[in-house]
Short mmCIF file of C-alpha atoms in Angstrom, two decimals:
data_model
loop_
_atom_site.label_atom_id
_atom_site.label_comp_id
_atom_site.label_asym_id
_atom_site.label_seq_id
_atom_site.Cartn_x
_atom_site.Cartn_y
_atom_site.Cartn_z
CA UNK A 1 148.02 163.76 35.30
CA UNK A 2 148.18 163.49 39.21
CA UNK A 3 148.43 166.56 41.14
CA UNK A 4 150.02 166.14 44.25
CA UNK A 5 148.94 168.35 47.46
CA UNK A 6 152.01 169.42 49.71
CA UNK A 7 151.26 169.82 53.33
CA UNK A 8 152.53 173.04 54.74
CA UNK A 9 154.46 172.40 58.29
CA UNK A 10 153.23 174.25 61.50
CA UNK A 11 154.93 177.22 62.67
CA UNK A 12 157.49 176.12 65.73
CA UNK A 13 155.34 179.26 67.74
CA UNK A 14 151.74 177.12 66.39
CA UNK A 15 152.64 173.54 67.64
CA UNK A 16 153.91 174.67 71.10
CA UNK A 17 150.60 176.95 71.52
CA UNK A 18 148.68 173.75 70.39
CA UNK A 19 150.13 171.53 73.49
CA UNK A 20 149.97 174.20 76.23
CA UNK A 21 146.29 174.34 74.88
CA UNK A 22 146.22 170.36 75.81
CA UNK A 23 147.76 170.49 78.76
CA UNK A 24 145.89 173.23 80.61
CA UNK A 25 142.80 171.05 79.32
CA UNK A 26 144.15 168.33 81.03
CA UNK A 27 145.22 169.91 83.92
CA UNK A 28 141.87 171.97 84.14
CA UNK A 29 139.88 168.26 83.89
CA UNK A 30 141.81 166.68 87.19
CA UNK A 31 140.88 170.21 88.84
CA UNK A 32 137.12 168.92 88.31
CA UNK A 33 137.61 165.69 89.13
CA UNK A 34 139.39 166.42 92.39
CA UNK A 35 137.02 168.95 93.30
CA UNK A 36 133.94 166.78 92.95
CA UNK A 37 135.72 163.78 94.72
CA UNK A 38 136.65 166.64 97.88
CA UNK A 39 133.37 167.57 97.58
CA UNK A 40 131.59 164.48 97.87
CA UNK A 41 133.57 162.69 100.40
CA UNK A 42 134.82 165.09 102.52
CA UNK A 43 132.67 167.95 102.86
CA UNK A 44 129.58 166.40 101.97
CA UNK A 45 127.38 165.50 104.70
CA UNK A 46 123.95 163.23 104.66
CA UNK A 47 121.66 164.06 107.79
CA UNK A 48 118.86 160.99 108.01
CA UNK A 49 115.97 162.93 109.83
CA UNK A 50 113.48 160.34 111.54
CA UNK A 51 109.99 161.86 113.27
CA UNK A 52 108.36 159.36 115.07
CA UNK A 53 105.24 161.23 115.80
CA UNK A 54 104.41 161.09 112.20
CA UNK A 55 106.37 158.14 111.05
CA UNK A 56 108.45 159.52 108.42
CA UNK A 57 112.02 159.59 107.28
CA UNK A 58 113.83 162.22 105.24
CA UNK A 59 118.08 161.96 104.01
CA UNK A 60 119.16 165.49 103.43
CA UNK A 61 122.68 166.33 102.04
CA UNK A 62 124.26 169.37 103.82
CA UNK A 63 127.16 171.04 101.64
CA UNK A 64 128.42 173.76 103.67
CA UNK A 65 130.23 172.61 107.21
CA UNK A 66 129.55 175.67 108.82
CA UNK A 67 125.91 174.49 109.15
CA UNK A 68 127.03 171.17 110.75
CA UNK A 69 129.18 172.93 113.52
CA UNK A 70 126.28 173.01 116.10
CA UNK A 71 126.77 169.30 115.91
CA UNK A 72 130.41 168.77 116.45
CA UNK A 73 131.57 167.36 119.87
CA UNK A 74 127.95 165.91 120.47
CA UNK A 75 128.00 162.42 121.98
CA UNK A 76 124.80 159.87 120.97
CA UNK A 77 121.58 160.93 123.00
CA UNK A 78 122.23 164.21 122.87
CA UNK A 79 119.37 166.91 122.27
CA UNK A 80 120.44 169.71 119.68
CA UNK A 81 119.39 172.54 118.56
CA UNK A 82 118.91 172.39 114.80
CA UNK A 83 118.69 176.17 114.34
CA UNK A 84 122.00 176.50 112.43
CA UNK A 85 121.02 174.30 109.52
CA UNK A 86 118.90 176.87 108.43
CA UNK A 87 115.47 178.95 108.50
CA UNK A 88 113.60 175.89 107.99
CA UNK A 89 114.55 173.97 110.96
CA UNK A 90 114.36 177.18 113.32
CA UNK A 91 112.19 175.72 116.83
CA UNK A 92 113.57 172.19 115.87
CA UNK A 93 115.23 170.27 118.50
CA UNK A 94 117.21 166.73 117.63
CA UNK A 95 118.50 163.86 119.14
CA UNK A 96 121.82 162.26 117.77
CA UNK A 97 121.08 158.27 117.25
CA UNK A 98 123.46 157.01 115.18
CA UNK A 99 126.01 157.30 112.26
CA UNK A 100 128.62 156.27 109.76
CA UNK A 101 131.49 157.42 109.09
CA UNK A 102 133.23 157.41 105.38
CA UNK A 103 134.41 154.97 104.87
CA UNK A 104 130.74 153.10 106.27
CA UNK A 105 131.88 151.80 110.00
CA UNK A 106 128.91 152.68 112.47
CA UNK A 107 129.07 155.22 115.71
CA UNK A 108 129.03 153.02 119.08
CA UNK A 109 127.01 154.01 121.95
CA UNK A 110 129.57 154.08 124.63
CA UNK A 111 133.10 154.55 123.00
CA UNK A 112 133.83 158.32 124.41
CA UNK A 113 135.93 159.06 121.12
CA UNK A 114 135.66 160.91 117.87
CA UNK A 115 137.88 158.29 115.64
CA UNK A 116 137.59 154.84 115.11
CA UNK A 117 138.68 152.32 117.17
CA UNK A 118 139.22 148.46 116.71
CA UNK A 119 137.22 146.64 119.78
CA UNK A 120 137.04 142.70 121.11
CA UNK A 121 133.34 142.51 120.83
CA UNK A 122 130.88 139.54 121.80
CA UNK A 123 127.24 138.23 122.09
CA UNK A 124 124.88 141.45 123.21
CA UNK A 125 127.16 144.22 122.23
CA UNK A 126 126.09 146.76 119.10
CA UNK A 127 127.72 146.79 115.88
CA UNK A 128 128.14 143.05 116.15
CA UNK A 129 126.31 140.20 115.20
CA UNK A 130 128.00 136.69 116.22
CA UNK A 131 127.79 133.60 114.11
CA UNK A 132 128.46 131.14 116.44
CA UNK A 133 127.44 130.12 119.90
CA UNK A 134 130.65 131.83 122.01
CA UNK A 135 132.40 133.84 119.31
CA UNK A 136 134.24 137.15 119.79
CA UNK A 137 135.62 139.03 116.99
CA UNK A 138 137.58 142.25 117.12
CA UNK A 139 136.08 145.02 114.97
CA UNK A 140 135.93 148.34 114.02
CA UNK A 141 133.78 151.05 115.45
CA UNK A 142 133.22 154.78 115.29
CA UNK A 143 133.19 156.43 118.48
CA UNK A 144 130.20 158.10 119.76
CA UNK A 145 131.70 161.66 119.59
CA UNK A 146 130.16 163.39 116.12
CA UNK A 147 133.26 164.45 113.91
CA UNK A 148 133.92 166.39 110.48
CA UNK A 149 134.53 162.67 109.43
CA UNK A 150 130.86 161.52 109.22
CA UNK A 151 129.14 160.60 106.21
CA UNK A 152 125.87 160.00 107.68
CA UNK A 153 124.14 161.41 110.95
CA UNK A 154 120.88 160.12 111.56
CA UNK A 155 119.01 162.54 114.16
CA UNK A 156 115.57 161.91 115.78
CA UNK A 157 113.37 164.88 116.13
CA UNK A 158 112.40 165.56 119.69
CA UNK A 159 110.58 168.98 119.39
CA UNK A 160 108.88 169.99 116.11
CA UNK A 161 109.37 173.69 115.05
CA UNK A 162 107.86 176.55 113.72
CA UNK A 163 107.20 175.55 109.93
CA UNK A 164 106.82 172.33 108.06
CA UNK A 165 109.28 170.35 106.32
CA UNK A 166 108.03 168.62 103.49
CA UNK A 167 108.15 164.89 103.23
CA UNK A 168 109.16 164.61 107.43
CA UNK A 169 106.45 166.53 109.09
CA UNK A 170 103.58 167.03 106.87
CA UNK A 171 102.88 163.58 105.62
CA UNK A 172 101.36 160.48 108.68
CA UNK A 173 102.58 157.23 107.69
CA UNK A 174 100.14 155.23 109.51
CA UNK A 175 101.55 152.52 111.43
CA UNK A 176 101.03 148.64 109.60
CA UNK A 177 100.86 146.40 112.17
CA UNK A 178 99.63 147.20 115.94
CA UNK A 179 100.76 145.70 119.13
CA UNK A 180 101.00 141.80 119.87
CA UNK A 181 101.55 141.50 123.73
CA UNK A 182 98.54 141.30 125.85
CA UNK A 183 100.35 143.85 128.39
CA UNK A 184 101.24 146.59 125.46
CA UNK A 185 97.60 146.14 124.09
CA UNK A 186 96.03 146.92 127.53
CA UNK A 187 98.62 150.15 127.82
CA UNK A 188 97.92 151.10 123.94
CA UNK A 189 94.63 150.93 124.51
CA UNK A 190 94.24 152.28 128.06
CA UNK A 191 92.31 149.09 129.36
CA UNK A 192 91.90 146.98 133.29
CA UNK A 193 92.81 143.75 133.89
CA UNK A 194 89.15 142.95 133.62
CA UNK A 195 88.29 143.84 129.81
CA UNK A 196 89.35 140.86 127.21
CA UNK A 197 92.44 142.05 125.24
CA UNK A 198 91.12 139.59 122.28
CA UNK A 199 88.17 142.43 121.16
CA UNK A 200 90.79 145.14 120.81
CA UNK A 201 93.33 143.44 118.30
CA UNK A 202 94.12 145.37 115.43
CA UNK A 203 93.66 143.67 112.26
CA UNK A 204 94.44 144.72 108.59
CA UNK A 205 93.09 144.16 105.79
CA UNK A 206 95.00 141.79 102.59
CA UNK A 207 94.30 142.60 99.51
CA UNK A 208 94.83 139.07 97.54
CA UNK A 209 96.72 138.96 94.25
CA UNK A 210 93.87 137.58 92.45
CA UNK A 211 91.11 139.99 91.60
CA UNK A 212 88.51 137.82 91.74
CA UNK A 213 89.28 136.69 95.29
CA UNK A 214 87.53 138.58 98.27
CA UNK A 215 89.84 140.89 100.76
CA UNK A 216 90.24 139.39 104.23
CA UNK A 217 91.78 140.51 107.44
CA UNK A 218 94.58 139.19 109.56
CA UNK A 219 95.31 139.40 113.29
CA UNK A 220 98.43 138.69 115.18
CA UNK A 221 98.34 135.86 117.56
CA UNK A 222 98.51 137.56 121.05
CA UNK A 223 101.41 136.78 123.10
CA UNK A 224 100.88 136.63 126.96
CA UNK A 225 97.33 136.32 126.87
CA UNK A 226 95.81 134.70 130.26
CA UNK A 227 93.33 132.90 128.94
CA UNK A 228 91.07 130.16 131.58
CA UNK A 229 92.65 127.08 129.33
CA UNK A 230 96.31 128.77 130.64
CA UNK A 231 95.12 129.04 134.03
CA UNK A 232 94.09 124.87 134.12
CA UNK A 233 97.56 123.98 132.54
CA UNK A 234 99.42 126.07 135.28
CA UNK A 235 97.43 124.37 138.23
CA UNK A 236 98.24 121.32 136.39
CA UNK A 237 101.57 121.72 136.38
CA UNK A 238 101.54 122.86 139.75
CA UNK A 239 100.09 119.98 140.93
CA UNK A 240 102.60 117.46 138.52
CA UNK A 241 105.23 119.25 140.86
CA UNK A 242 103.45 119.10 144.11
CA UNK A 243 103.28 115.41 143.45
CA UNK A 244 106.69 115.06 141.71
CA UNK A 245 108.08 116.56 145.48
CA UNK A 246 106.06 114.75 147.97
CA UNK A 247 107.31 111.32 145.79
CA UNK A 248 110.67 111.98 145.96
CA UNK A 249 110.23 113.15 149.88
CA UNK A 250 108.68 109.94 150.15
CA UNK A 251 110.92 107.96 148.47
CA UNK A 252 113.97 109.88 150.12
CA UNK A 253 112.46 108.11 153.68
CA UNK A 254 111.73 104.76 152.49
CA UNK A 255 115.70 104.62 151.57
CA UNK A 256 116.79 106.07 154.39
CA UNK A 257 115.03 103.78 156.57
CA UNK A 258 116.12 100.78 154.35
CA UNK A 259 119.58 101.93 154.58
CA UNK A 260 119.53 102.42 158.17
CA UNK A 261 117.92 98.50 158.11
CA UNK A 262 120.76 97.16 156.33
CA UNK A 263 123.47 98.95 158.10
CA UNK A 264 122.28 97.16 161.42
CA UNK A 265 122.06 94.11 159.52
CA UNK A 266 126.34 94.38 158.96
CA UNK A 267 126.33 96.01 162.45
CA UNK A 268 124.75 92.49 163.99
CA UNK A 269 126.43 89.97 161.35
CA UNK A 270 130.12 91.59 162.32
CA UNK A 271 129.18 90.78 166.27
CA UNK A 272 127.93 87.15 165.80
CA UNK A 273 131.27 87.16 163.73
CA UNK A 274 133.19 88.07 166.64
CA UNK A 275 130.80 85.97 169.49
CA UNK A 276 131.73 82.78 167.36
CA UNK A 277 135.27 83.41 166.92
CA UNK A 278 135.65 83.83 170.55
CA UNK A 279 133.88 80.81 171.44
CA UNK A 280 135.92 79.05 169.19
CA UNK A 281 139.28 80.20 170.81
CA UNK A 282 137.80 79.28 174.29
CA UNK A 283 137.01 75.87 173.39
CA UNK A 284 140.67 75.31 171.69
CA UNK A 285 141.89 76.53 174.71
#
């Protein structure tokens, strides 16, 4: 015998309860959604903190706008005061280098504007990097004004305050290579014209892949070094000129005189021309 179950039908009041349920679910999920896209595009805020005297870089995500407003209306280069982004930067001071906005187009040194701008840009300018020899392309830029519109705002610190900030000021990154012009190694190192650049090279040490193998150093080849073998090669070529000119001075006379030669040559050959014609009339005559 097969017993059959019978299923009992919802109450009208049940089914409609059921949907609102679904609905304000649904509803209450785009809420989220919305509210994490606002908050990560638009209010959101990445400050890329470099400090040269140590070396290091920190990004740092700033939430609330209200700490951001001592930076609004700054142009690139400016020095501010980073004592509204909290306790921890009290005593800091920053310069403004750089930025992106939102959607990722760079801030331009020079474009007095807080909004982007479409510019005809060439060979030398920022923001632009030309493919071939001539070209000009018209791109977009972010002006150099800092706006609520920023995504990223990289800052430099100029004056270091009161406490540390981990990971930025507390930490040297020593520095992997060292100067390679002769000039910039005599002013890094404080040295005359008379001491040899060549003993104050920095070199660093490689580490080979293979264990077995021994470490060595490298140098970089100096650039601009005045060396007596540079010395002989510029009197040399000196003196290649110096000969190259009193050559062409020479051979500049010898023309001119052979010039001046044959135009007396035509000079005389157009007169006996004209002595024998003459003659030649006079005897007809």
């Amino acid at each position: 015998m097969t017993h059959l179950h019978t299923c009992t039908p919802l109450h009208p009041y049940t089914s409609y309860m059921s949907t609102l349920l679904n609905t304000f679910q649904y509803f209450s999920t785009l809420l989220d959604t919305f509210l994490h896209v606002y908050t990560s595009v638009y209010l959101l805020c990445s400050l890329n903190i470099a400090n040269p005297a140590t070396g290091c870089q920190k990004l740092i995500e700033i939430d609330d706008e209200r700490r951001l407003r001592g930076f609004y209306d700054k142009r690139m280069s400016q020095e501010v005061s980073g004592d509204a982004l909290g306790d921890e930067f009290k005593g800091y001071v920053f310069r403004v280098s750089g930025g992106n906005d939102k959607q990722g187009f760079p801030m331009k040194q020079g474009v007095l504007l807080p909004y982007r701008v479409r510019l005809l840009l060439s060979k030398g300018h920022s923001c632009y990097r030309p493919r071939r020899t001539g070209e000009r392309k018209r791109k977009s830029v972010r002006g150099c004004i800092v706006g609520s519109d920023l995504a990223v705002l990289s800052l430099v610190v100029v004056k270091q305050g009161e406490q540390e900030i981990p990971g930025l000021t507390d930490v040297t990154v020593p520095k992997r290579l060292g100067p390679k012009r002769a000039s910039k190694i005599r002013k890094f190192f404080n040295l005359s014209k008379e001491d040899d650049v060549r003993k104050y090279v920095i070199r660093r040490e490689v580490q080979p892949k293979n264990a077995e193998k021994k470490a060595y150093t490298k140098a970089p080849k100096i650039q601009r070094l005045v060396t007596p073998l540079t010395l002989q090669r510029k009197r040399q070529r000196t003196a290649i000129k110096r000969r190259r000119a009193a050559a062409s001075t020479e051979a500049e006379a010898e023309y001119k005189q052979l010039l001046a030669k044959r135009v007396k040559e035509t000079k005389d050959r157009k007169i006996a021309r004209r002595r024998t014609s003459s003659i030649q009339k006079s005897a007809s005559a």
